[in-house]
């Protein structure tokens, strides 16, 4: 089939457009998105498939929005010997028109036209291949399902059987056969091999029948068993009846014997009772006699106890006395020891007092000495303080005086410096008087005298020189005088003659202060430990008082005084202290001895008290014993009075004799009975009764089981099990037959399918080689000469080997899959006989292919479509760069085809109208906004433009 | 004295050849059209012999065992049997046989039977002499269990004294004579010598037997007889469908055979080696009368081509609709389907399909049944509408 032109009217977004296609080789339909590229292909499918009356969803979708017009498609097609123009309109005024141009002109409309086209296409075209060689938009370019394509199969058959070989007559018949065989198989088995449909039904029926048959057979067998059981039960019941009858006689005889034995047993029992009674009486008599014996023994025992108690009491009395004596002795010892201890204590105290007095005396002497020194210090201190009190010049006063004196000196110095100087030089030693004072001048010595005020230099006897200063010198002298006056006044104020006197006064005052401090320190040293002089004195008086107290009684004051005046020597004190220690040790010793004596005394007291208590206890015990003895003796006496011992003994003997007699009687009777073996008889009777009971129970059980079995049989009789089993057996046989037949058919279907499939696969394998050769030829253009492919019987590429590396198809990159898929389709198109060929339609593929490979793919397209009678390839794209590499491509740019009213609204942005590629050639400047469109032939009248610029151009004249 | 001797009514019997009840149908009763008609035919035969007895003024009808197919037949079978018996005017004596022994489950003691049983029917479930009419005694040898350990008839005969003068004695027994089935292991086999001796010394005057579905008469003494079943039950029976009308005196029995049955079970053996044989089979089946009351069992031997085999299938299916049943007995058939070249040409296959067909043909020639089936399927698929 070849497409010559396609015209769309009111089809989706397309108002009216006709596209002409190159009859062979590649036609590229390029245009923006939504320009209607895919619609063109879809329209072709609708044209061939959908009757004009159809209102399918995809037809309704093809109607343009808001327009009251039906979508319309027209195509000019040649296929086989036919060439025809076919037009269809849907939804609004539906119409179908067919103009057959070749081989004979023919015109048809309506359903006839549709039927005619369908017939032509079926006759001349492999419609499955038509679908298979198409690459839809937005779907990965995968593998085309080429295995079942008749046209391809024919081509491959030709190739497989050698060039120009005898093509087999019409193998198309064979192809559907596999599918039909498969369908037949599917009637019985699912693809996974499970039974289904008829086979499943037959299997279920068979299983059900088997179950039902088994159920009926089991029920029937149960009845048979019951029948047998009933027979057995009847026999058993008869047996039991006869055994019971035989047993009854034996039971009666045993029962009689047993009754006789029982009455004798009762006699023996009575006799035994009697014997037991007599024995009991004998026992009573014995007990009474024994009680008397016990009583007598008790009286004797009591007497012994009494004697022992009294003996113990007497023995204790002696012990008691000894204890008292010892206590008295200890008491005396204790008293003596205590006195001794007191005396020792006194002696010790005396010695201690002596030591104390001696120590006090020493202390008193010390204190008196210190007191004396204190008094000395205090008197010194008083003297010094007196001096201090008399001192008039304080340190500040002295400082003031010093200042004044300095001022005077400075004034004098100033006066002298400014004053006229008299220099005196004597050629020989000469004594002169200067202002009344003798001054000796050494020979050659020059003495300079300032003249302040007046100066008188007298060389005695020789000369009086009076030097007076001038007036201005007198002023300076006044200052000196003022200073001297101030000094004098101050001195006078202080009561001293001059500065020297003041200094002396000051020095004496300081001296007195120092002495006072020394005395105070001495005093403080002495009173150290007492705080003050008064306290010291108080301490002294206290010691003195103490000594007075100690000695006052026996000694006179003299000794005190003596003691006071004569301090005790250290040696004496040590001796005294030693004596005191010795005395204290002796006292302690005596005290300890006194304590020991006291303890011994107390122990003795305790012993005496214990002895007394024990004596009381023993006395009590003796009294009790005596009392008990008396009472028991009284009891015995009374008892003997009532019944003498001899009577008791006689009664006991009598009773015992009677008891022996009764026992003898019983034994003889019992022995007589035992001879008749009553136990055996009893055991036999018991056993006979048990046997009878068991037989009765057995009979009852048999009767019950008989009744049950009979009941079951009666019920079973009404169930009609025979009929059920017969029906079930019949059904089972039928089910088996049915199942066998179906299973056989299923097996046959499988066998047929397997055989056919095996042979088909074998044939297909022979198709693989030529197909692979063609695909490899094309794919090597893309991948290079090292490429080889593996292709399975379904003509799918399974592996690609490149540079020795083999990769599964599914593991290849999207780009490589896409390129191989395209190669396979183009190879297919190239292989198929031109008469059988169909256009390969590629809707915007190769999105995954890089520019290098795109260029190579261009060569593939060219190679696949070279030559006379080559396939027709239609490429739809919005990215024409992808297909630049196709050398022999015919390019048809598509522009939006809008309705006139739409166009007005859109101004001149787009102005495509109905047009074929010839129009496009003229109007290619419409694509100028795409700038670098190399596929579009450059128009001479269009200025060259940079990419991306948009230029409004006058609208092209409307074509057609 | 005249009486009707019959046996082996086998009421409640079904035959598998007559078809199963359709799957999923409710249980109980006979279903399937042929099966139901067959069951009715058995009852009709009973009614017919009853009418016959009435017409011939028989003293009684003696049924020598196997009145019922089983002690466990359904209440519907019992009810219908009782209805059929109720239509008799002649007294009826029913002897328990091996199918309906007088054991604990005995159908003729079941409440549903006892309630419906007409008064002129007597069940001979106790062994010994029963006086059925003045001067007429029936000695019953009923089966008490399914597997008796003695010759029941012999036992009864041994206990008998010669019949008093003027009294006719008929022995009613069930089982094969030892001459008919020399099975040494079967203790219940009837000793023919004892029977002949009893007839000879006048202890009994007629030995009425049951159990054998084909009619039979003793070669030495024609007073020992099997009447056969009154309605056919199997393909191997000889001359079934009759009852005996016996006129008896102390010396001899005059027996008339009367037909009451209407069904036929036919076995047909055929060799099939070509279209001619198929034609013959077709003709012979077509010639059989009363097809709706006839069951045919075929044993087919021979070799057919694929096409002929298809024709045979069609032929049998077509006749199957007319007959009560047509079945091919596989174990007695040896029918090979061997495709020939004509079959292969018929297919008109090309390419790999032709190769596959050739493969299958070769396998089919090697007795591969599955391959033959596959070829037949291929035939159908290719021949079917495209």
Coordinates of C-alpha atoms in Angstrom, one line a residue, chain A residues 127-420:
Chain A
X127 CA -3.1 -4.9 7.9
X128 CA -1.4 -6.4 11.0
X129 CA 1.9 -5.5 9.5
X130 CA 0.6 -2.0 8.9
X131 CA 0.0 -1.7 12.6
X132 CA 3.2 -3.4 13.5
X133 CA 5.4 -1.2 11.5
X134 CA 4.1 1.9 13.2
X135 CA 5.8 3.7 16.1
X136 CA 3.2 5.7 18.1
X137 CA 3.9 8.9 19.7
X138 CA 5.0 8.8 23.4
X139 CA 5.6 5.1 23.3
X140 CA 9.1 3.7 23.5
X141 CA 10.3 2.4 20.2
X142 CA 10.4 -1.2 21.3
X143 CA 10.2 -4.3 19.4
X144 CA 7.5 -4.7 16.8
X145 CA 5.6 -7.9 17.0
X146 CA 6.6 -9.2 13.6
X147 CA 6.3 -12.9 14.2
X148 CA 2.9 -13.3 12.8
X149 CA 3.0 -11.0 9.8
X150 CA 1.9 -12.6 6.7
X151 CA 3.6 -10.3 4.3
X152 CA 6.8 -10.5 6.2
X153 CA 6.5 -14.3 6.5
X154 CA 6.1 -14.4 2.8
X155 CA 9.1 -12.3 2.3
X156 CA 11.1 -14.3 4.7
X157 CA 9.8 -17.5 3.2
X158 CA 11.1 -16.3 -0.1
X159 CA 14.4 -15.4 1.4
X160 CA 14.7 -18.6 3.3
X161 CA 14.0 -20.7 0.3
X162 CA 16.6 -18.9 -1.8
X163 CA 16.4 -16.0 -4.1
X164 CA 13.6 -16.4 -6.6
X165 CA 12.7 -19.7 -5.1
X166 CA 9.4 -21.3 -5.5
X167 CA 7.3 -19.6 -3.0
X168 CA 4.9 -22.1 -1.4
X169 CA 1.3 -21.7 -2.3
X170 CA -0.4 -19.5 0.1
X171 CA 0.8 -20.4 3.6
X172 CA -1.7 -18.0 5.1
X173 CA -4.0 -20.9 5.7
X174 CA -1.5 -22.4 8.1
X175 CA -1.2 -19.5 10.4
X176 CA -4.6 -19.2 11.9
X177 CA -4.5 -22.9 12.4
X178 CA -2.0 -22.7 15.3
X179 CA -4.3 -20.2 16.9
X180 CA -7.3 -22.4 16.4
X181 CA -5.4 -25.4 17.8
X182 CA -4.5 -23.2 20.8
X183 CA -8.1 -22.1 21.2
X184 CA -9.1 -25.8 21.2
X185 CA -6.5 -26.6 23.8
X186 CA -7.7 -23.7 25.9
X187 CA -11.1 -25.2 26.0
X188 CA -9.6 -27.9 28.2
X189 CA -6.5 -26.4 29.8
X190 CA -5.4 -23.0 30.9
X191 CA -2.0 -21.7 29.7
X192 CA -0.6 -22.9 33.0
X193 CA -1.8 -26.4 32.3
X194 CA -4.7 -26.6 34.8
X195 CA -7.9 -28.3 33.7
X196 CA -10.7 -25.9 32.7
X197 CA -14.0 -25.9 30.9
X198 CA -15.3 -29.3 29.8
X199 CA -12.3 -31.2 31.2
X200 CA -12.7 -29.5 34.6
X201 CA -16.4 -30.3 34.6
X202 CA -15.7 -33.9 33.7
X203 CA -13.2 -34.1 36.5
X204 CA -15.5 -32.6 39.0
X205 CA -18.3 -34.9 37.8
X206 CA -16.0 -37.9 38.1
X207 CA -14.9 -36.9 41.6
X208 CA -18.5 -36.3 42.7
X209 CA -19.6 -39.6 41.3
X210 CA -16.8 -41.4 43.1
X211 CA -17.7 -39.8 46.3
X212 CA -21.4 -40.6 45.9
X213 CA -20.7 -44.1 44.9
X214 CA -18.4 -44.6 47.8
X215 CA -21.0 -43.1 50.1
X216 CA -23.8 -45.5 48.9
X217 CA -21.5 -48.5 48.9
X218 CA -20.5 -47.7 52.5
X219 CA -24.1 -47.4 53.5
X220 CA -25.0 -50.6 51.8
X221 CA -22.1 -52.4 53.5
X222 CA -23.2 -51.0 56.8
X223 CA -26.6 -52.6 56.3
X224 CA -25.0 -55.8 55.3
X225 CA -23.0 -55.7 58.5
X226 CA -26.1 -55.1 60.5
X227 CA -27.8 -58.1 58.9
X228 CA -24.8 -60.2 59.8
X229 CA -24.8 -58.7 63.3
X230 CA -28.5 -59.5 63.7
X231 CA -27.8 -63.2 62.9
X232 CA -24.9 -63.3 65.3
X233 CA -27.0 -61.5 68.0
X234 CA -29.8 -64.1 67.6
X235 CA -27.3 -66.9 68.1
X236 CA -25.7 -65.3 71.0
X237 CA -29.0 -64.6 72.7
X238 CA -30.0 -68.2 72.4
X239 CA -26.7 -69.3 73.9
X240 CA -27.1 -67.0 76.8
X241 CA -30.6 -68.1 77.5
X242 CA -29.5 -71.8 77.8
X243 CA -26.6 -70.9 80.0
X244 CA -28.8 -69.0 82.4
X245 CA -31.2 -71.9 82.7
X246 CA -28.4 -74.3 83.5
X247 CA -26.9 -72.0 86.0
X248 CA -30.1 -71.4 87.9
X249 CA -30.1 -75.0 89.4
X250 CA -26.5 -74.6 90.6
X251 CA -27.3 -71.4 92.3
X252 CA -30.3 -72.8 94.2
X253 CA -28.3 -75.7 95.7
X254 CA -25.5 -73.4 96.8
X255 CA -28.0 -70.9 98.3
X256 CA -29.5 -73.7 100.5
X257 CA -26.1 -74.8 101.8
X258 CA -25.2 -71.2 102.5
X259 CA -28.4 -70.6 104.5
X260 CA -27.6 -73.6 106.8
X261 CA -24.1 -72.4 107.4
X262 CA -25.3 -69.0 108.2
X263 CA -27.5 -70.1 111.1
X264 CA -24.6 -72.0 112.6
X265 CA -22.5 -69.0 112.1
X266 CA -24.9 -67.0 114.2
X267 CA -24.7 -69.6 117.1
X268 CA -20.9 -69.4 117.1
X269 CA -21.2 -65.7 117.2
X270 CA -23.5 -65.8 120.3
X271 CA -21.1 -68.1 122.1
X272 CA -18.2 -65.8 121.3
X273 CA -20.2 -62.9 122.8
X274 CA -20.6 -64.8 126.0
X275 CA -17.0 -65.7 126.3
X276 CA -16.0 -62.1 125.7
X277 CA -18.3 -61.0 128.4
X278 CA -16.9 -63.4 131.0
X279 CA -13.4 -62.4 130.0
X280 CA -14.3 -58.8 130.6
X281 CA -15.6 -59.6 134.0
X282 CA -12.4 -61.4 135.0
X283 CA -10.5 -58.4 133.8
X284 CA -12.6 -56.1 136.0
X285 CA -11.8 -58.2 139.1
X286 CA -8.1 -58.2 138.2
X287 CA -8.1 -54.5 137.9
X288 CA -9.7 -54.0 141.3
X289 CA -7.1 -56.2 142.9
X290 CA -4.3 -54.4 141.2
X291 CA -5.7 -51.0 142.3
X292 CA -5.5 -52.2 145.9
X293 CA -1.9 -53.3 145.4
X294 CA -1.1 -49.9 143.9
X295 CA -2.6 -48.2 146.9
X296 CA -0.6 -50.2 149.4
X297 CA 2.6 -49.4 147.4
X298 CA 1.7 -45.8 147.4
X299 CA 1.4 -45.6 151.2
X300 CA 4.8 -47.1 151.5
X301 CA 6.3 -44.8 149.0
X302 CA 4.8 -41.8 150.8
X303 CA 6.4 -42.9 154.1
X304 CA 9.8 -43.1 152.4
X305 CA 9.3 -39.7 151.0
X306 CA 8.4 -38.2 154.4
X307 CA 11.5 -39.7 155.9
X308 CA 13.7 -38.4 153.2
X309 CA 12.2 -34.9 153.6
X310 CA 12.8 -34.7 157.3
X311 CA 16.3 -36.0 157.0
X312 CA 17.0 -33.3 154.5
X313 CA 15.5 -30.6 156.7
X314 CA 17.7 -31.7 159.7
X315 CA 20.8 -31.9 157.6
X316 CA 20.2 -28.4 156.5
X317 CA 19.8 -27.0 160.0
X318 CA 23.5 -27.7 160.7
X319 CA 24.5 -26.1 157.5
X320 CA 22.4 -23.1 158.4
X321 CA 24.1 -22.6 161.7
X322 CA 27.6 -22.7 160.3
X323 CA 26.6 -20.1 157.8
X324 CA 25.4 -17.8 160.5
X325 CA 28.6 -18.1 162.4
X326 CA 30.7 -17.3 159.4
X327 CA 28.7 -14.3 158.8
X328 CA 29.2 -12.9 162.3
X329 CA 32.9 -13.3 162.0
X330 CA 33.0 -11.6 158.7
X331 CA 30.9 -8.7 160.0
X332 CA 33.5 -8.1 162.8
X333 CA 36.4 -8.2 160.3
X334 CA 34.5 -5.8 158.1
X335 CA 34.1 -3.3 160.9
X336 CA 37.8 -3.4 161.8
X337 CA 38.9 -3.0 158.3
X338 CA 36.6 0.0 157.9
X339 CA 38.1 1.7 161.0
X340 CA 41.6 1.0 159.7
X341 CA 40.8 2.5 156.4
X342 CA 39.4 5.7 158.1
X343 CA 42.6 6.1 160.1
X344 CA 44.7 5.7 157.0
X345 CA 42.6 8.2 155.2
X346 CA 43.1 10.7 158.0
X347 CA 46.9 10.3 158.0
X348 CA 46.8 10.7 154.3
X349 CA 44.8 13.9 154.6
X350 CA 47.2 15.2 157.2
X351 CA 50.1 14.7 154.9
X352 CA 48.3 16.3 152.0
X353 CA 47.6 19.3 154.2
X354 CA 51.2 19.6 155.1
X355 CA 52.1 19.6 151.4
X356 CA 49.5 22.2 150.7
X357 CA 50.6 24.4 153.5
X358 CA 54.2 24.2 152.4
X359 CA 53.1 25.1 148.9
X360 CA 51.0 28.0 150.2
X361 CA 53.9 29.4 152.1
X362 CA 56.1 29.3 149.1
X363 CA 53.5 31.0 147.1
X364 CA 53.0 33.6 149.8
X365 CA 56.7 34.4 149.8
X366 CA 56.6 34.8 146.1
X367 CA 53.6 37.0 146.2
X368 CA 55.0 39.2 148.9
X369 CA 58.2 39.7 146.9
X370 CA 56.2 40.6 143.8
X371 CA 54.1 42.9 145.9
X372 CA 57.1 44.7 147.1
X373 CA 58.5 45.2 143.6
X374 CA 55.1 46.5 142.5
X375 CA 55.2 49.0 145.2
X376 CA 58.6 50.1 144.2
X377 CA 57.5 50.4 140.6
X378 CA 54.5 52.4 141.6
X379 CA 56.4 54.8 143.7
X380 CA 58.9 55.3 140.8
X381 CA 56.0 55.7 138.5
X382 CA 54.5 58.3 140.8
X383 CA 57.7 60.2 140.9
X384 CA 58.0 60.2 137.1
X385 CA 54.5 61.2 136.7
X386 CA 55.0 64.0 139.0
X387 CA 58.0 65.2 136.8
X388 CA 55.8 64.8 133.8
X389 CA 53.1 66.8 135.3
X390 CA 55.5 69.5 136.0
X391 CA 56.8 69.7 132.5
X392 CA 55.5 72.7 130.6
X393 CA 57.1 72.2 127.2
X394 CA 55.2 69.8 125.1
X395 CA 56.7 68.4 122.0
X396 CA 54.5 70.8 119.9
X397 CA 55.7 73.7 121.9
X398 CA 59.3 72.7 121.3
X399 CA 58.7 72.4 117.6
X400 CA 57.2 75.9 117.6
X401 CA 60.1 77.3 119.4
X402 CA 62.5 75.6 117.0
X403 CA 60.6 77.1 114.1
X404 CA 60.8 80.5 115.7
X405 CA 64.5 80.1 116.4
X406 CA 65.0 79.1 112.8
X407 CA 63.1 82.1 111.6
X408 CA 65.4 84.3 113.8
X409 CA 68.5 82.7 112.4
X410 CA 67.2 83.2 108.9
X411 CA 66.4 86.8 109.7
X412 CA 69.9 87.2 111.1
X413 CA 71.5 85.5 108.2
X414 CA 69.6 87.7 105.8
X415 CA 70.6 90.8 107.9
X416 CA 74.1 89.6 108.1
X417 CA 74.3 88.9 104.4
X418 CA 73.0 92.3 103.5
X419 CA 74.9 94.0 106.4
X420 CA 78.1 95.7 106.2

